[in-house]
Coordinates of C-alpha atoms in Angstrom, one line a residue:
M1 CA 0.0 0.0 0.0
L2 CA 1.4 3.3 -1.0
Y3 CA 0.8 6.0 1.6
L4 CA 0.2 9.7 1.1
T5 CA 3.2 12.0 1.2
A6 CA 3.5 14.8 3.7
L7 CA 2.5 17.3 1.1
V8 CA -0.7 15.5 0.2
I9 CA -1.5 15.0 3.9
S10 CA -1.0 18.7 4.6
L11 CA -3.4 19.5 1.8
V12 CA -6.0 17.1 3.2
I13 CA -5.8 18.7 6.6
A14 CA -5.7 22.2 5.2
T15 CA -8.8 21.4 3.1
A16 CA -10.5 20.0 6.1
A17 CA -10.4 23.5 7.6
V18 CA -12.7 24.7 4.9
A19 CA -14.5 21.8 3.5
G20 CA -14.8 19.5 6.5
P21 CA -12.8 16.5 7.6
P22 CA -12.0 13.5 5.3
R23 CA -15.1 11.3 4.8
P24 CA -15.1 7.7 5.9
G25 CA -14.6 4.9 3.4
P26 CA -17.3 3.1 1.4
G27 CA -20.0 1.4 3.5
S28 CA -19.7 3.8 6.4
T29 CA -22.9 5.6 7.6
T30 CA -21.3 7.9 10.1
L31 CA -19.5 11.1 9.2
P32 CA -16.7 12.5 11.3
P33 CA -17.6 15.7 13.2
E34 CA -17.1 19.0 11.4
P35 CA -13.9 20.6 12.6
T36 CA -13.1 24.1 13.6
P37 CA -10.4 25.8 11.4
A38 CA -7.1 24.0 11.8
A39 CA -3.5 25.1 11.8
A40 CA -0.7 23.3 10.1
L41 CA 0.2 19.8 11.2
S42 CA 2.7 19.3 14.0
A43 CA 6.0 17.7 13.3
P44 CA 5.6 13.9 13.0
I45 CA 6.3 11.4 15.7
Y46 CA 7.1 7.9 14.2
V47 CA 6.0 4.8 16.0
L48 CA 8.0 1.6 15.2
T49 CA 6.2 -1.6 16.0
G50 CA 7.0 -5.1 14.8
S51 CA 7.0 -8.8 15.5
G52 CA 9.0 -12.0 15.1
Y53 CA 12.7 -12.9 14.8
G54 CA 14.2 -13.9 11.5
H55 CA 13.0 -14.0 8.0
G56 CA 9.7 -15.7 8.9
V57 CA 9.6 -18.2 6.1
G58 CA 8.7 -21.8 6.9
L59 CA 8.9 -23.2 10.3
S60 CA 8.7 -20.9 13.4
Q61 CA 10.8 -22.6 16.1
W62 CA 8.7 -21.0 18.8
G63 CA 5.6 -22.1 17.0
A64 CA 7.0 -25.6 16.9
F65 CA 7.6 -25.4 20.6
A66 CA 4.0 -24.4 21.3
Q67 CA 2.6 -27.1 19.0
A68 CA 4.7 -29.7 20.8
K69 CA 3.5 -28.4 24.2
A70 CA 0.0 -29.0 22.8
N71 CA 0.9 -32.6 22.1
R72 CA 1.1 -32.3 18.4
D73 CA 3.7 -34.7 16.9
Y74 CA 6.5 -33.6 14.6
H75 CA 4.6 -34.7 11.5
Q76 CA 1.8 -32.4 12.3
I77 CA 4.2 -29.5 13.0
L78 CA 6.0 -30.0 9.7
S79 CA 2.7 -30.3 7.7
F80 CA 1.6 -27.0 9.3
Y81 CA 4.6 -25.0 8.2
Y82 CA 5.4 -26.9 5.0
P83 CA 1.9 -27.8 3.6
G84 CA 1.9 -30.3 0.8
T85 CA 5.3 -31.8 1.5
T86 CA 5.9 -35.5 2.1
V87 CA 8.3 -37.3 4.5
A88 CA 10.9 -39.4 2.6
K89 CA 14.3 -40.9 3.1
A90 CA 17.4 -38.9 2.3
P91 CA 18.9 -39.9 -1.0
I92 CA 22.5 -39.6 0.3
S93 CA 24.1 -40.8 3.5
K94 CA 27.2 -38.5 3.8
V95 CA 28.0 -34.8 3.4
R96 CA 31.3 -32.8 3.1
V97 CA 31.3 -29.8 5.5
L98 CA 33.9 -27.0 5.1
I99 CA 35.1 -26.4 8.7
A100 CA 38.3 -24.5 8.1
D101 CA 39.6 -22.5 5.1
A102 CA 42.6 -20.4 4.1
R103 CA 44.5 -21.5 7.2
P104 CA 48.3 -21.3 7.5
A105 CA 48.3 -24.2 9.9
V106 CA 45.9 -26.5 11.8
T107 CA 46.2 -29.0 14.7
I108 CA 44.6 -32.4 14.1
G109 CA 44.5 -34.9 16.9
S110 CA 42.9 -37.9 18.6
A111 CA 42.9 -39.4 22.0
L112 CA 43.7 -42.8 20.5
P113 CA 45.9 -43.8 17.5
F114 CA 44.5 -42.8 14.1
S115 CA 45.8 -42.7 10.6
V116 CA 46.2 -40.6 7.5
R117 CA 45.5 -41.7 3.9
D118 CA 47.2 -39.8 1.0
A119 CA 46.3 -39.4 -2.6
S120 CA 48.0 -42.6 -3.6
G121 CA 45.8 -44.6 -1.2
A122 CA 48.7 -45.4 1.2
E123 CA 47.6 -45.2 4.8
T124 CA 50.1 -44.1 7.5
P125 CA 49.5 -44.9 11.2
L126 CA 49.6 -42.0 13.6
P127 CA 50.0 -42.1 17.3
A128 CA 47.6 -40.7 19.8
G129 CA 48.0 -37.0 20.3
N130 CA 48.2 -33.9 18.1
I131 CA 50.0 -33.1 14.8
I132 CA 50.5 -29.7 13.3
L133 CA 49.7 -29.6 9.7
K134 CA 50.9 -26.9 7.3
P135 CA 50.4 -26.3 3.6
D136 CA 53.6 -28.2 2.8
L137 CA 51.7 -31.3 4.1
K138 CA 54.8 -32.6 5.9
L139 CA 54.2 -35.0 8.8
V140 CA 56.7 -36.2 11.3
V141 CA 56.2 -39.9 12.0
D142 CA 58.6 -41.8 14.2
G143 CA 61.0 -38.9 14.0
V144 CA 61.0 -38.9 10.2
S145 CA 59.6 -36.0 8.2
T146 CA 57.5 -37.1 5.2
T147 CA 55.7 -35.0 2.6
L148 CA 52.5 -36.7 1.6
P149 CA 50.6 -36.2 -1.7
A150 CA 47.3 -34.3 -1.4
P151 CA 44.6 -34.6 -0.6
L152 CA 45.0 -36.2 2.8
A153 CA 42.2 -38.0 4.7
F154 CA 42.7 -38.3 8.5
V155 CA 40.8 -41.3 9.7
P156 CA 39.7 -41.7 13.3
G157 CA 40.6 -44.8 15.3
P158 CA 37.7 -47.0 16.7
G159 CA 35.8 -45.1 19.4
S160 CA 37.8 -41.9 19.3
P161 CA 36.8 -39.0 17.1
L162 CA 39.2 -36.5 15.6
T163 CA 39.8 -33.0 16.7
L164 CA 40.6 -29.9 14.7
D165 CA 42.3 -27.2 16.9
G166 CA 40.9 -29.0 19.9
K167 CA 37.3 -29.2 18.7
G168 CA 35.8 -32.6 18.1
Y169 CA 34.2 -33.8 14.9
R170 CA 32.7 -37.0 13.7
G171 CA 33.8 -38.6 10.5
Q172 CA 37.1 -38.0 8.5
L173 CA 38.9 -34.8 8.1
R174 CA 40.2 -34.1 4.6
A175 CA 43.0 -31.6 4.0
T176 CA 43.7 -29.9 0.7
V177 CA 45.8 -26.9 -0.3
T178 CA 44.3 -23.9 -2.1
A179 CA 46.4 -20.8 -2.8
K180 CA 49.1 -22.0 -0.4
R181 CA 46.6 -22.3 2.4
L182 CA 44.9 -25.3 4.1
R183 CA 41.3 -26.2 3.6
I184 CA 39.8 -28.8 6.0
V185 CA 36.6 -30.6 5.1
D186 CA 34.7 -32.9 7.4
L187 CA 33.4 -36.0 5.6
V188 CA 30.6 -37.1 7.9
A189 CA 27.4 -39.1 7.9
L190 CA 24.4 -36.9 7.3
D191 CA 22.8 -37.8 10.6
A192 CA 26.1 -37.2 12.4
Y193 CA 26.2 -33.8 10.8
I194 CA 22.7 -33.0 12.1
L195 CA 23.8 -34.1 15.6
G196 CA 26.1 -31.1 15.5
V197 CA 23.5 -28.7 14.0
L198 CA 20.4 -29.3 16.0
P199 CA 21.7 -28.2 19.4
G200 CA 22.5 -24.8 18.0
E201 CA 19.0 -24.4 16.6
M202 CA 16.8 -25.3 19.6
P203 CA 17.3 -25.6 23.3
N204 CA 17.8 -29.2 24.3
Q205 CA 15.2 -29.0 27.0
W206 CA 12.4 -28.3 24.5
P207 CA 9.8 -31.0 23.9
A208 CA 10.8 -34.0 21.7
A209 CA 8.3 -33.2 18.9
A210 CA 9.8 -29.7 18.4
L211 CA 13.3 -31.1 18.3
E212 CA 12.2 -33.9 15.9
A213 CA 10.5 -31.3 13.6
Q214 CA 13.7 -29.2 13.6
A215 CA 15.9 -32.3 12.9
V216 CA 13.9 -33.1 9.8
A217 CA 13.8 -29.4 8.7
A218 CA 17.6 -29.1 9.2
R219 CA 18.3 -32.3 7.4
S220 CA 16.1 -31.3 4.4
Y221 CA 17.5 -27.8 4.3
A222 CA 21.1 -29.2 4.2
L223 CA 20.3 -31.4 1.2
A224 CA 18.4 -28.7 -0.6
S225 CA 21.3 -26.3 -0.1
I226 CA 24.2 -28.3 -1.5
V227 CA 27.0 -26.0 -2.7
K228 CA 27.7 -26.5 -6.4
D229 CA 31.1 -26.8 -8.1
Q230 CA 33.2 -27.1 -4.9
D231 CA 35.1 -29.9 -3.1
F232 CA 32.6 -29.6 -0.2
D233 CA 28.8 -29.6 0.1
L234 CA 28.1 -27.4 3.0
Y235 CA 29.5 -24.5 5.0
A236 CA 29.7 -24.8 8.8
D237 CA 28.2 -21.3 9.2
P238 CA 24.9 -19.5 8.3
R239 CA 25.7 -19.7 4.6
S240 CA 24.4 -23.3 5.1
Q241 CA 23.7 -24.0 8.8
M242 CA 25.7 -23.5 11.9
Y243 CA 27.7 -26.7 12.6
Y244 CA 29.1 -27.0 16.1
G245 CA 30.6 -30.5 16.1
I246 CA 30.6 -33.0 19.0
A247 CA 30.9 -30.5 21.8
A248 CA 27.3 -29.2 21.2
E249 CA 25.6 -32.6 21.3
S250 CA 23.1 -33.5 24.0
P251 CA 21.1 -36.6 24.8
A252 CA 17.8 -34.9 23.9
T253 CA 18.9 -33.6 20.5
T254 CA 20.7 -36.9 19.7
A255 CA 17.4 -38.8 20.4
A256 CA 15.5 -36.4 18.1
V257 CA 18.0 -37.1 15.3
Q258 CA 17.9 -40.9 15.9
G259 CA 14.1 -40.8 16.1
T260 CA 13.9 -39.2 12.7
R261 CA 16.8 -41.2 11.1
S262 CA 17.4 -40.1 7.5
E263 CA 14.0 -38.4 7.2
I264 CA 13.6 -35.4 5.0
L265 CA 10.7 -33.5 3.4
T266 CA 10.1 -33.6 -0.3
Y267 CA 7.7 -31.8 -2.7
D268 CA 6.9 -33.1 -6.1
G269 CA 9.7 -35.6 -5.8
K270 CA 12.4 -33.1 -4.9
V271 CA 14.0 -32.3 -1.6
A272 CA 12.1 -29.4 0.0
T273 CA 14.0 -26.2 0.9
T274 CA 12.8 -26.1 4.5
F275 CA 13.6 -22.6 5.6
Y276 CA 13.1 -21.9 9.3
S277 CA 13.5 -19.0 11.7
S278 CA 13.0 -18.3 15.4
S279 CA 9.6 -16.6 15.4
S280 CA 7.1 -15.7 12.7
G281 CA 5.5 -13.0 14.8
G282 CA 2.0 -14.5 14.2
Q283 CA 2.2 -14.6 10.3
T284 CA 4.6 -16.6 8.3
A285 CA 6.1 -14.9 5.2
A286 CA 5.8 -16.2 1.7
S287 CA 9.1 -17.2 0.1
E288 CA 8.6 -14.8 -2.9
D289 CA 8.1 -11.8 -0.6
V290 CA 11.5 -12.5 1.2
F291 CA 13.7 -14.4 -1.3
G292 CA 12.0 -13.5 -4.6
V293 CA 11.2 -17.1 -5.5
K294 CA 7.6 -18.5 -5.2
T295 CA 7.6 -21.9 -3.6
P296 CA 4.3 -23.8 -3.2
Y297 CA 4.9 -25.0 0.3
L298 CA 6.4 -21.8 1.7
V299 CA 3.3 -19.6 1.8
S300 CA 2.1 -16.9 4.1
R301 CA -0.4 -18.0 6.7
P302 CA -1.6 -17.0 10.2
D303 CA 0.5 -18.6 12.9
P304 CA -1.3 -18.5 16.2
W305 CA 1.2 -21.0 17.7
D306 CA 3.9 -18.3 17.7
A307 CA 2.2 -16.4 20.5
L308 CA 4.5 -18.0 23.1
S309 CA 7.5 -16.4 21.5
P310 CA 9.2 -13.7 23.5
Y311 CA 9.6 -11.9 20.1
H312 CA 6.0 -12.3 19.1
R313 CA 5.4 -8.5 19.6
W314 CA 8.2 -6.0 20.1
V315 CA 8.3 -3.2 22.5
P316 CA 7.3 -0.1 20.4
R317 CA 9.9 2.6 19.8
T318 CA 9.4 6.2 18.8
F319 CA 11.4 8.6 16.6
T320 CA 11.1 12.3 16.0
A321 CA 11.6 13.7 12.5
A322 CA 15.2 14.6 13.4
S323 CA 16.1 11.3 15.2
L324 CA 14.7 9.2 12.4
G325 CA 16.9 11.1 9.9
I326 CA 19.9 10.7 12.2
A327 CA 19.2 6.9 12.5
F328 CA 19.5 6.6 8.7
G329 CA 22.4 8.9 8.4
L330 CA 20.4 11.6 6.5
S331 CA 21.3 15.2 6.4
A332 CA 17.8 16.5 7.1
P333 CA 14.8 15.4 9.2
V334 CA 12.3 12.9 7.8
V335 CA 8.9 14.6 7.3
D336 CA 7.1 11.5 6.1
V337 CA 7.4 7.9 5.1
E338 CA 5.8 5.8 2.4
I339 CA 5.7 2.0 2.7
V340 CA 4.9 -0.5 0.0
Q341 CA 3.7 -3.8 1.5
T342 CA 4.1 -7.4 0.2
P343 CA 1.0 -9.7 0.1
S344 CA 2.4 -11.2 3.3
G345 CA 1.8 -7.8 5.0
R346 CA 5.6 -7.1 5.5
P347 CA 7.2 -4.0 4.0
A348 CA 8.7 -4.5 0.5
S349 CA 10.2 -1.0 0.5
V350 CA 10.3 2.1 2.6
T351 CA 10.7 5.6 1.2
L352 CA 11.9 8.3 3.6
I353 CA 11.0 11.9 2.6
K354 CA 13.4 14.4 3.8
K355 CA 12.5 18.0 4.8
T356 CA 14.4 19.1 1.6
G357 CA 12.0 17.1 -0.5
V358 CA 14.5 14.4 -1.4
R359 CA 13.2 10.9 -1.4
V360 CA 15.3 8.0 -0.1
L361 CA 14.2 4.5 -1.2
L362 CA 15.2 1.6 1.0
K363 CA 14.6 -2.1 1.0
A364 CA 13.0 -3.6 4.1
A365 CA 16.2 -5.5 4.8
D366 CA 18.1 -2.2 4.7
V367 CA 15.8 -0.7 7.3
R368 CA 16.1 -3.9 9.4
A369 CA 19.9 -3.6 9.3
R370 CA 20.0 0.1 10.0
L371 CA 17.7 0.0 13.0
G372 CA 18.9 -3.3 14.3
L373 CA 15.5 -5.0 14.0
R374 CA 14.9 -8.7 14.6
S375 CA 12.9 -9.1 11.4
T376 CA 11.3 -7.2 8.5
A377 CA 7.8 -7.7 10.0
F378 CA 7.7 -4.0 11.1
R379 CA 5.6 -1.0 10.7
L380 CA 6.7 2.7 10.9
G381 CA 3.5 4.6 11.8
V382 CA 3.0 8.3 11.8
L383 CA 1.4 10.5 14.4
R384 CA 0.6 14.2 13.6
V385 CA -1.9 16.6 15.0
A386 CA -3.3 20.1 14.1
T387 CA -4.0 22.7 16.7
P388 CA -7.2 24.8 16.5
P389 CA -5.9 28.4 16.0
F390 CA -8.3 30.2 18.4
S391 CA -9.9 29.9 21.8
E392 CA -13.3 28.4 22.5
T393 CA -15.9 29.1 25.2
P394 CA -16.3 26.5 27.9
G395 CA -17.9 23.3 26.7
T396 CA -18.0 24.2 23.0
P397 CA -17.2 21.3 20.7
V398 CA -13.7 21.5 19.2
A399 CA -12.6 19.3 16.3
V400 CA -9.1 17.9 16.6
T401 CA -7.7 16.7 13.3
G402 CA -4.5 15.0 12.4
V403 CA -2.9 11.8 11.1
A404 CA -2.6 8.4 12.9
R405 CA -1.4 6.2 10.1
D406 CA -0.4 2.6 10.4
V407 CA -0.5 2.5 14.2
D408 CA -2.3 0.4 16.8
A409 CA -5.0 1.8 19.1
P410 CA -4.7 5.5 18.3
A411 CA -6.3 7.8 20.9
L412 CA -6.3 11.2 22.4
E413 CA -5.3 11.5 26.0
K414 CA -5.9 14.5 28.2
L415 CA -3.5 16.0 30.8
S416 CA -5.4 15.8 34.2
A417 CA -5.0 18.3 37.1
S418 CA -2.9 15.7 38.9
G419 CA -0.4 15.7 36.0
S420 CA -1.3 12.3 34.7
W421 CA -2.6 11.5 31.2
V422 CA -6.1 10.0 31.0
P423 CA -8.0 8.6 28.1
A424 CA -10.1 11.2 26.2
V425 CA -11.1 9.9 22.8
R426 CA -10.5 6.6 21.0
L427 CA -9.7 7.5 17.4
K428 CA -10.9 5.8 14.2
P429 CA -8.7 7.0 11.3
V430 CA -9.9 6.6 7.7
V431 CA -7.9 4.7 5.1
D432 CA -5.2 7.4 4.6
G433 CA -4.7 7.7 8.4
S434 CA -6.4 11.1 8.8
F435 CA -8.9 11.5 11.6
A436 CA -11.2 14.1 13.2
A437 CA -12.4 13.8 16.8
T438 CA -14.5 16.1 18.9
V439 CA -13.5 17.2 22.4
R440 CA -15.4 19.6 24.7
P441 CA -12.9 21.2 27.1
T442 CA -14.5 23.4 29.9
A443 CA -11.1 25.0 30.5
T444 CA -7.8 25.4 28.8
A445 CA -6.7 21.8 28.3
T446 CA -3.7 19.9 26.9
Y447 CA -4.2 16.7 24.8
R448 CA -1.7 14.4 23.2
L449 CA -2.0 11.8 20.4
T450 CA -0.9 8.3 21.4
A451 CA -0.7 4.9 19.7
A452 CA 0.6 1.5 20.7
G453 CA 1.1 2.9 24.2
Q454 CA 3.6 5.5 22.9
A455 CA 3.2 9.2 23.2
G456 CA 2.9 11.4 20.1
P457 CA 2.6 15.1 19.6
A458 CA 0.6 17.3 22.0
L459 CA -1.6 20.3 21.6
T460 CA -3.2 22.8 24.0
I461 CA -6.7 24.1 23.4
S462 CA -7.2 27.6 25.0
V463 CA -10.6 28.1 26.4
A464 CA -11.8 31.6 27.5
A465 CA -13.4 31.9 30.9
A466 CA -17.2 32.2 30.9
G467 CA -18.4 35.7 30.1
V468 CA -15.0 36.8 28.8
P469 CA -15.1 37.7 25.1
R470 CA -12.5 36.2 22.7

């Protein structure tokens, strides 16, 4: 939805002083009250609200937690977040994970004797302990320094996994040299890889069904995200999935991997790309709105299960015109914003309009990064109010007009004699965010515009004492 610019809104309010307030949308039978002449709009206050954590596509981990708490099994959780997919067996049993790259040296070790196999197929026994490997691939065995032909495959002994720089990994560690630097790849069983992924994605004390759903999603995502044209299949970081190795494993997450052994999700015979994130904020995002590719099983849908998430709704924040400009590194205050929404209801783009008239177009991801937001499921609402330019006699209706656009629960509050703010009028803005509300102050009174529990601009209505002419 493309919102009105500051200029258009100013014209709407200015016109309201002569021709009355904006009329309600089609189907409404109640007209807003006729306003008194209005002054120019106040400087805007921007209200930032939002929800969720992460991209919001596919499985919500907090939603999976809530479903598991409600005794739904992992198949039900997966079918909710990936509708139309089918559980199948993984087509491969091993993956190659890049765990170190461009390194001048590494330390490879084992608590028990192990071995190394070189490019010729020859296998050399190695004693328990550590060896330091450099790009020259020289190993000292029994006091003799030997250069082995690459690639090298370090093979663990029975019952004792290998370590790389002190960190344990299952499977074999393969060493190659690229641009005179070492590259280490972990050749590991698919399920053993998931053993080192799952603990970093969900707390191990969460219900088994949530862990099982995450295990299947992580396994599927890994196979759907195989890196092409490399001597490895997966990264050990967010470019694929975080892979923590043996140190992260726990009995609960291991049981979840074993309980879903080799299971993946497929769609139309192909491995499903099972995106997942921490919290959907109550509405999952469609893949095309986030990644630009439409995927039948990654659709936007209401997600009431996410309500248990601590990120389900953010604490609102406010910005002045000046502070919003500063937050984006602009040279002038921001006098208005325009937001284009995706069908999922998330911003596709945000245009900041500077006081100079210059328009700055940003992607939602740019706004997220600049403001340090947890997701792109945010709104940047606008609060502005116009002050009647003359005094009224006690009790005379006064029309307060302004803008409360894209905000929750907009209202006018009145400053009481005790110094606290009390509710005065609940507002019902029309489609463009403009509103007109009637107040009847019996004495000079100060009001402020609020939304989402956040204070907006204030105005004071002067009221002449009874019998005193204006």
